[in-house]
mmCIF file of C-alpha atoms in Angstrom:
data_model
loop_
_atom_site.group_PDB
_atom_site.id
_atom_site.type_symbol
_atom_site.label_atom_id
_atom_site.label_comp_id
_atom_site.label_asym_id
_atom_site.label_seq_id
_atom_site.Cartn_x
_atom_site.Cartn_y
_atom_site.Cartn_z
ATOM 1 C CA UNK A 24 0.000 0.000 0.000
ATOM 2 C CA UNK A 25 1.187 3.510 -0.706
ATOM 3 C CA UNK A 26 0.706 7.242 -0.357
ATOM 4 C CA UNK A 27 -0.122 8.883 -3.683
ATOM 5 C CA UNK A 28 0.624 12.568 -4.251
ATOM 6 C CA UNK A 29 -1.057 14.278 -7.187
ATOM 7 C CA UNK A 30 0.445 17.319 -8.854
ATOM 8 C CA UNK A 31 3.975 16.321 -7.864
ATOM 9 C CA UNK A 32 5.400 18.304 -10.785
ATOM 10 C CA UNK A 33 4.056 21.461 -9.154
ATOM 11 C CA UNK A 34 5.562 23.393 -6.268
ATOM 12 C CA UNK A 35 3.239 22.186 -3.507
ATOM 13 C CA UNK A 36 3.026 18.569 -4.658
ATOM 14 C CA UNK A 37 6.814 18.280 -4.876
ATOM 15 C CA UNK A 38 7.179 19.681 -1.362
ATOM 16 C CA UNK A 39 4.609 17.189 -0.038
ATOM 17 C CA UNK A 40 6.681 14.334 -1.467
ATOM 18 C CA UNK A 41 9.818 15.761 0.141
ATOM 19 C CA UNK A 42 8.032 16.164 3.476
ATOM 20 C CA UNK A 43 6.825 12.560 3.422
ATOM 21 C CA UNK A 44 10.355 11.336 2.787
ATOM 22 C CA UNK A 45 11.754 13.488 5.592
ATOM 23 C CA UNK A 46 9.146 12.021 7.907
ATOM 24 C CA UNK A 47 10.518 8.575 7.229
ATOM 25 C CA UNK A 48 8.038 7.207 4.716
ATOM 26 C CA UNK A 49 10.046 4.754 2.586
ATOM 27 C CA UNK A 50 10.546 6.085 -0.931
ATOM 28 C CA UNK A 51 9.029 2.918 -2.376
ATOM 29 C CA UNK A 52 5.764 3.668 -0.579
ATOM 30 C CA UNK A 53 5.424 7.145 -2.101
ATOM 31 C CA UNK A 54 3.862 7.551 -5.549
ATOM 32 C CA UNK A 55 4.437 10.902 -7.267
ATOM 33 C CA UNK A 56 2.037 11.784 -10.059
ATOM 34 C CA UNK A 57 2.206 14.311 -12.862
ATOM 35 C CA UNK A 58 1.349 14.784 -16.497
ATOM 36 C CA UNK A 59 5.034 15.059 -17.431
ATOM 37 C CA UNK A 60 6.863 12.270 -15.627
ATOM 38 C CA UNK A 61 10.156 13.460 -17.062
ATOM 39 C CA UNK A 62 10.037 16.261 -14.495
ATOM 40 C CA UNK A 63 9.914 13.624 -11.751
ATOM 41 C CA UNK A 64 12.981 11.681 -12.894
ATOM 42 C CA UNK A 65 15.064 12.778 -9.925
ATOM 43 C CA UNK A 66 12.438 11.394 -7.546
ATOM 44 C CA UNK A 67 12.437 8.114 -9.437
ATOM 45 C CA UNK A 68 16.219 7.999 -9.014
ATOM 46 C CA UNK A 69 15.651 8.237 -5.247
ATOM 47 C CA UNK A 70 13.268 5.264 -5.255
ATOM 48 C CA UNK A 71 9.945 7.096 -5.435
ATOM 49 C CA UNK A 72 7.393 5.480 -7.724
ATOM 50 C CA UNK A 73 6.544 7.848 -10.565
ATOM 51 C CA UNK A 74 3.364 7.569 -12.608
ATOM 52 C CA UNK A 75 1.627 9.672 -15.207
ATOM 53 C CA UNK A 76 -1.765 11.083 -14.277
ATOM 54 C CA UNK A 77 -4.024 13.745 -15.734
ATOM 55 C CA UNK A 78 -7.113 15.039 -13.918
ATOM 56 C CA UNK A 79 -8.953 15.038 -17.250
ATOM 57 C CA UNK A 80 -8.093 11.394 -17.951
ATOM 58 C CA UNK A 81 -9.872 9.085 -15.539
ATOM 59 C CA UNK A 82 -8.164 6.012 -16.972
ATOM 60 C CA UNK A 83 -4.757 7.481 -16.167
ATOM 61 C CA UNK A 84 -5.978 8.143 -12.630
ATOM 62 C CA UNK A 85 -7.220 4.585 -12.229
ATOM 63 C CA UNK A 86 -3.811 3.245 -13.204
ATOM 64 C CA UNK A 87 -1.968 5.781 -11.080
ATOM 65 C CA UNK A 88 -4.023 5.084 -7.932
ATOM 66 C CA UNK A 89 -3.529 1.307 -8.047
ATOM 67 C CA UNK A 90 -2.600 0.099 -4.570
ATOM 68 C CA UNK A 91 -3.101 3.525 -3.007
ATOM 69 C CA UNK A 92 -3.966 3.631 0.674
ATOM 70 C CA UNK A 93 -3.863 7.387 1.131
ATOM 71 C CA UNK A 94 -4.145 10.237 -1.360
ATOM 72 C CA UNK A 95 -2.755 13.758 -1.198
ATOM 73 C CA UNK A 96 -5.057 15.520 -3.644
ATOM 74 C CA UNK A 97 -3.428 18.808 -4.619
ATOM 75 C CA UNK A 98 -5.967 21.146 -6.165
ATOM 76 C CA UNK A 99 -5.595 21.709 -9.894
ATOM 77 C CA UNK A 100 -5.015 25.009 -11.647
ATOM 78 C CA UNK A 101 -7.820 24.938 -14.252
ATOM 79 C CA UNK A 102 -10.210 27.436 -12.680
ATOM 80 C CA UNK A 103 -13.782 26.592 -13.572
ATOM 81 C CA UNK A 104 -13.008 22.948 -14.355
ATOM 82 C CA UNK A 105 -11.728 21.699 -11.030
ATOM 83 C CA UNK A 106 -15.016 20.257 -9.804
ATOM 84 C CA UNK A 107 -15.356 18.125 -12.928
ATOM 85 C CA UNK A 108 -11.747 17.012 -12.505
ATOM 86 C CA UNK A 109 -12.385 16.226 -8.839
ATOM 87 C CA UNK A 110 -15.116 13.810 -9.862
ATOM 88 C CA UNK A 111 -12.558 11.921 -11.927
ATOM 89 C CA UNK A 112 -10.157 11.840 -8.993
ATOM 90 C CA UNK A 113 -12.823 10.649 -6.575
ATOM 91 C CA UNK A 114 -14.077 7.964 -8.967
ATOM 92 C CA UNK A 115 -10.575 6.558 -9.317
ATOM 93 C CA UNK A 116 -9.978 6.813 -5.572
ATOM 94 C CA UNK A 117 -13.162 4.894 -4.811
ATOM 95 C CA UNK A 118 -12.224 2.134 -7.228
ATOM 96 C CA UNK A 119 -8.728 1.908 -5.740
ATOM 97 C CA UNK A 120 -10.093 1.608 -2.199
ATOM 98 C CA UNK A 121 -8.311 4.718 -0.932
ATOM 99 C CA UNK A 122 -8.728 4.997 2.827
ATOM 100 C CA UNK A 123 -8.086 8.737 3.196
ATOM 101 C CA UNK A 124 -8.092 11.771 0.884
ATOM 102 C CA UNK A 125 -6.222 14.867 2.063
ATOM 103 C CA UNK A 126 -7.385 17.740 -0.138
ATOM 104 C CA UNK A 127 -5.656 21.125 -0.319
ATOM 105 C CA UNK A 128 -8.461 23.676 -0.345
ATOM 106 C CA UNK A 129 -8.974 27.425 0.106
ATOM 107 C CA UNK A 130 -9.487 29.403 3.329
ATOM 108 C CA UNK A 131 -13.043 29.238 4.656
ATOM 109 C CA UNK A 132 -14.031 27.490 1.427
ATOM 110 C CA UNK A 133 -17.547 26.724 2.613
ATOM 111 C CA UNK A 134 -18.423 30.386 3.207
ATOM 112 C CA UNK A 135 -15.864 32.403 1.236
ATOM 113 C CA UNK A 136 -16.870 34.871 -1.475
ATOM 114 C CA UNK A 137 -13.537 34.387 -3.252
ATOM 115 C CA UNK A 138 -13.764 33.569 -6.941
ATOM 116 C CA UNK A 139 -11.159 30.882 -6.261
ATOM 117 C CA UNK A 140 -13.278 29.361 -3.499
ATOM 118 C CA UNK A 141 -16.109 28.319 -5.814
ATOM 119 C CA UNK A 142 -14.210 25.368 -7.275
ATOM 120 C CA UNK A 143 -12.805 24.406 -3.880
ATOM 121 C CA UNK A 144 -16.242 24.429 -2.293
ATOM 122 C CA UNK A 145 -17.560 22.229 -5.083
ATOM 123 C CA UNK A 146 -14.599 19.876 -4.818
ATOM 124 C CA UNK A 147 -15.033 19.537 -1.053
ATOM 125 C CA UNK A 148 -18.670 18.619 -1.665
ATOM 126 C CA UNK A 149 -17.745 15.978 -4.248
ATOM 127 C CA UNK A 150 -15.275 14.426 -1.824
ATOM 128 C CA UNK A 151 -17.673 14.557 1.141
ATOM 129 C CA UNK A 152 -20.471 13.006 -0.932
ATOM 130 C CA UNK A 153 -18.206 10.145 -2.013
ATOM 131 C CA UNK A 154 -18.286 8.511 1.391
ATOM 132 C CA UNK A 155 -14.491 8.263 1.448
ATOM 133 C CA UNK A 156 -12.713 9.427 4.624
ATOM 134 C CA UNK A 157 -11.214 12.843 4.019
ATOM 135 C CA UNK A 158 -9.273 15.738 5.502
ATOM 136 C CA UNK A 159 -9.637 19.267 4.138
ATOM 137 C CA UNK A 160 -6.550 21.430 4.506
ATOM 138 C CA UNK A 161 -7.701 24.954 3.717
ATOM 139 C CA UNK A 162 -4.557 26.884 2.882
ATOM 140 C CA UNK A 163 -4.561 30.638 3.211
ATOM 141 C CA UNK A 164 -2.218 32.685 0.998
ATOM 142 C CA UNK A 165 1.367 31.638 0.343
ATOM 143 C CA UNK A 166 4.285 33.973 1.055
ATOM 144 C CA UNK A 167 5.399 32.866 -2.397
ATOM 145 C CA UNK A 168 2.524 34.909 -3.840
ATOM 146 C CA UNK A 169 4.592 37.965 -2.907
ATOM 147 C CA UNK A 170 8.262 37.012 -2.662
ATOM 148 C CA UNK A 171 8.957 36.806 -6.430
ATOM 149 C CA UNK A 172 7.698 40.389 -6.709
ATOM 150 C CA UNK A 173 10.310 41.820 -4.331
ATOM 151 C CA UNK A 174 12.449 43.374 -7.113
ATOM 152 C CA UNK A 175 9.343 45.130 -8.448
ATOM 153 C CA UNK A 176 8.320 46.216 -4.959
ATOM 154 C CA UNK A 177 11.763 47.719 -4.354
ATOM 155 C CA UNK A 178 11.634 49.584 -7.634
ATOM 156 C CA UNK A 179 8.025 50.753 -7.731
ATOM 157 C CA UNK A 180 6.483 50.079 -4.333
ATOM 158 C CA UNK A 181 3.534 47.786 -3.635
ATOM 159 C CA UNK A 182 0.076 48.359 -5.069
ATOM 160 C CA UNK A 183 -3.054 46.405 -4.233
ATOM 161 C CA UNK A 184 -6.637 46.527 -3.063
ATOM 162 C CA UNK A 185 -6.336 44.694 0.265
ATOM 163 C CA UNK A 186 -6.837 47.742 2.484
ATOM 164 C CA UNK A 187 -5.938 46.975 6.086
ATOM 165 C CA UNK A 188 -7.100 43.368 5.822
ATOM 166 C CA UNK A 189 -4.939 40.842 7.619
ATOM 167 C CA UNK A 190 -3.616 37.951 5.562
ATOM 168 C CA UNK A 191 -2.696 34.731 7.355
ATOM 169 C CA UNK A 192 0.164 33.884 5.038
ATOM 170 C CA UNK A 193 2.556 30.996 5.409
ATOM 171 C CA UNK A 194 5.367 29.345 3.498
ATOM 172 C CA UNK A 195 4.409 26.797 0.883
ATOM 173 C CA UNK A 196 6.741 24.299 2.567
ATOM 174 C CA UNK A 197 4.804 24.635 5.834
ATOM 175 C CA UNK A 198 1.515 23.892 4.088
ATOM 176 C CA UNK A 199 3.172 20.855 2.465
ATOM 177 C CA UNK A 200 4.421 19.665 5.831
ATOM 178 C CA UNK A 201 0.875 19.884 7.185
ATOM 179 C CA UNK A 202 -0.338 17.545 4.435
ATOM 180 C CA UNK A 203 2.470 15.101 5.202
ATOM 181 C CA UNK A 204 1.577 15.279 8.885
ATOM 182 C CA UNK A 205 -2.041 14.242 8.386
ATOM 183 C CA UNK A 206 -0.935 11.363 6.150
ATOM 184 C CA UNK A 207 1.591 10.015 8.654
ATOM 185 C CA UNK A 208 -0.288 10.441 11.942
ATOM 186 C CA UNK A 209 -3.658 9.288 13.211
ATOM 187 C CA UNK A 210 -6.910 11.012 14.042
ATOM 188 C CA UNK A 211 -7.460 13.368 11.137
ATOM 189 C CA UNK A 212 -10.314 11.760 9.192
ATOM 190 C CA UNK A 213 -13.302 14.067 8.966
ATOM 191 C CA UNK A 214 -11.347 17.105 10.114
ATOM 192 C CA UNK A 215 -11.272 20.505 8.416
ATOM 193 C CA UNK A 216 -8.149 22.537 9.115
ATOM 194 C CA UNK A 217 -7.975 26.279 8.475
ATOM 195 C CA UNK A 218 -4.278 26.853 7.871
ATOM 196 C CA UNK A 219 -2.208 30.008 7.978
ATOM 197 C CA UNK A 220 0.474 31.817 9.911
ATOM 198 C CA UNK A 221 0.519 35.087 11.822
ATOM 199 C CA UNK A 222 -1.505 37.677 9.951
ATOM 200 C CA UNK A 223 0.009 40.684 8.207
ATOM 201 C CA UNK A 224 -1.328 43.612 6.213
ATOM 202 C CA UNK A 225 0.126 44.777 2.931
ATOM 203 C CA UNK A 226 1.365 47.893 4.710
ATOM 204 C CA UNK A 227 3.214 45.657 7.169
ATOM 205 C CA UNK A 228 4.682 43.712 4.261
ATOM 206 C CA UNK A 229 6.013 46.974 2.849
ATOM 207 C CA UNK A 230 7.376 48.015 6.235
ATOM 208 C CA UNK A 231 9.182 44.703 6.757
ATOM 209 C CA UNK A 232 10.689 44.845 3.296
ATOM 210 C CA UNK A 233 11.853 48.396 3.995
ATOM 211 C CA UNK A 234 13.387 47.330 7.297
ATOM 212 C CA UNK A 235 15.328 44.442 5.813
ATOM 213 C CA UNK A 236 16.580 46.218 2.691
ATOM 214 C CA UNK A 237 17.072 49.742 3.970
ATOM 215 C CA UNK A 238 15.042 51.016 1.023
ATOM 216 C CA UNK A 239 11.757 52.820 1.494
ATOM 217 C CA UNK A 240 8.894 50.700 0.192
ATOM 218 C CA UNK A 241 5.335 51.992 0.397
ATOM 219 C CA UNK A 242 1.934 50.407 -0.106
ATOM 220 C CA UNK A 243 -0.647 52.124 -2.293
ATOM 221 C CA UNK A 244 -4.207 50.935 -1.801
ATOM 222 C CA UNK A 245 -6.439 51.115 -4.864
ATOM 223 C CA UNK A 246 -10.071 50.393 -5.723
ATOM 224 C CA UNK A 247 -10.427 46.841 -7.011
ATOM 225 C CA UNK A 248 -11.252 47.982 -10.548
ATOM 226 C CA UNK A 249 -8.209 50.253 -10.649
ATOM 227 C CA UNK A 250 -5.968 47.461 -9.386
ATOM 228 C CA UNK A 251 -7.239 45.213 -12.182
ATOM 229 C CA UNK A 252 -6.194 47.852 -14.709
ATOM 230 C CA UNK A 253 -2.754 48.168 -13.105
ATOM 231 C CA UNK A 254 -2.240 44.396 -13.383
ATOM 232 C CA UNK A 255 -3.447 44.346 -16.984
ATOM 233 C CA UNK A 256 -1.107 47.221 -17.740
ATOM 234 C CA UNK A 257 1.720 45.165 -16.287
ATOM 235 C CA UNK A 258 0.998 42.452 -18.858
ATOM 236 C CA UNK A 259 -1.320 40.043 -17.028
ATOM 237 C CA UNK A 260 -4.326 38.580 -18.833
ATOM 238 C CA UNK A 261 -7.490 40.330 -17.692
ATOM 239 C CA UNK A 262 -9.087 37.162 -16.315
ATOM 240 C CA UNK A 263 -6.048 36.406 -14.172
ATOM 241 C CA UNK A 264 -5.821 40.045 -13.079
ATOM 242 C CA UNK A 265 -9.450 39.912 -11.945
ATOM 243 C CA UNK A 266 -8.782 36.781 -9.869
ATOM 244 C CA UNK A 267 -5.763 38.407 -8.199
ATOM 245 C CA UNK A 268 -7.659 41.606 -7.474
ATOM 246 C CA UNK A 269 -10.546 39.582 -6.087
ATOM 247 C CA UNK A 270 -8.101 38.013 -3.643
ATOM 248 C CA UNK A 271 -7.204 41.486 -2.398
ATOM 249 C CA UNK A 272 -10.896 42.372 -2.124
ATOM 250 C CA UNK A 273 -11.452 39.298 0.013
ATOM 251 C CA UNK A 274 -8.410 40.151 2.135
ATOM 252 C CA UNK A 275 -9.821 43.627 2.772
ATOM 253 C CA UNK A 276 -13.007 41.972 4.024
ATOM 254 C CA UNK A 277 -11.136 39.636 6.389
ATOM 255 C CA UNK A 278 -11.599 36.464 4.376
ATOM 256 C CA UNK A 279 -7.891 35.602 4.270
ATOM 257 C CA UNK A 280 -7.413 35.913 8.021
ATOM 258 C CA UNK A 281 -7.503 32.528 9.726
ATOM 259 C CA UNK A 282 -8.251 32.170 13.421
ATOM 260 C CA UNK A 283 -6.555 29.522 15.538
ATOM 261 C CA UNK A 284 -3.284 27.664 15.254
ATOM 262 C CA UNK A 285 -4.115 24.585 13.189
ATOM 263 C CA UNK A 286 -0.958 24.917 11.093
ATOM 264 C CA UNK A 287 1.368 25.179 14.088
ATOM 265 C CA UNK A 288 -0.297 22.190 15.730
ATOM 266 C CA UNK A 289 -0.033 20.013 12.626
ATOM 267 C CA UNK A 290 3.631 20.759 11.940
ATOM 268 C CA UNK A 291 4.482 20.821 15.660
ATOM 269 C CA UNK A 292 6.289 24.164 15.550
ATOM 270 C CA UNK A 293 5.644 27.794 14.816
ATOM 271 C CA UNK A 294 5.239 28.393 11.080
ATOM 272 C CA UNK A 295 7.833 30.370 9.151
ATOM 273 C CA UNK A 296 7.259 34.082 9.711
ATOM 274 C CA UNK A 297 6.939 36.748 7.048
ATOM 275 C CA UNK A 298 10.213 38.288 8.209
ATOM 276 C CA UNK A 299 11.993 34.944 7.891
ATOM 277 C CA UNK A 300 10.536 34.361 4.439
ATOM 278 C CA UNK A 301 11.639 37.785 3.202
ATOM 279 C CA UNK A 302 15.114 37.309 4.677
ATOM 280 C CA UNK A 303 15.499 33.985 2.884
ATOM 281 C CA UNK A 304 14.335 35.510 -0.410
ATOM 282 C CA UNK A 305 16.724 38.447 -0.413
#
């Protein structure tokens, strides 16, 4: 029997595989899935089983899930199609006799007004209706949503539409470790975890970046519609710009702030802080 990790060619899926290995799961009991298995060759060299799988191809999922005991289901990236894809995943998981699905969801997915939450809410429902034991790990924003933009922030400052909303960000690696934790310890079936670190505002992000670099970085808050135009002007497709701006709108309304310490409890330590993440990125 094995632990299957979908989306292992992506950032989060790869980190989940690495976390499982660090936790002592034998490489031969980890199955890493992706559409392009060539990108998983280094894992295969380390003894991890590598299989091709595509959320749109249920037959590939059936083959990939063979012998699976537990499934780390990393949410896909095809906005608007993820519920349909989830049905394929769940069908294959049922046929394989999977005993636990750990799904990476969105913060407060059952009540959130986020555009991104619609697919997650639907996917959670598909999983819950399947009758399979599950864990929902609702990840708030990643620090990595911001860190690649540091050169731009230093040059032009930070713009957004998040107001003074607090964002419970955390490092992608910490979210991955939480998934590995629920797959390697007992007592998580049926649980819903709201995951995130200490909250910060975009103004505080600018202040921390200023402190660490010695360069003055400011935050300019904009109406959502204006922020969309700024993103489009920077070269982003309008649809993607609207999703990003909607995330800021939700942040301004408190929807990205997570109460409690589920993440710290799962990984058995304090999550990486924003200051630590910025320091590592500079």
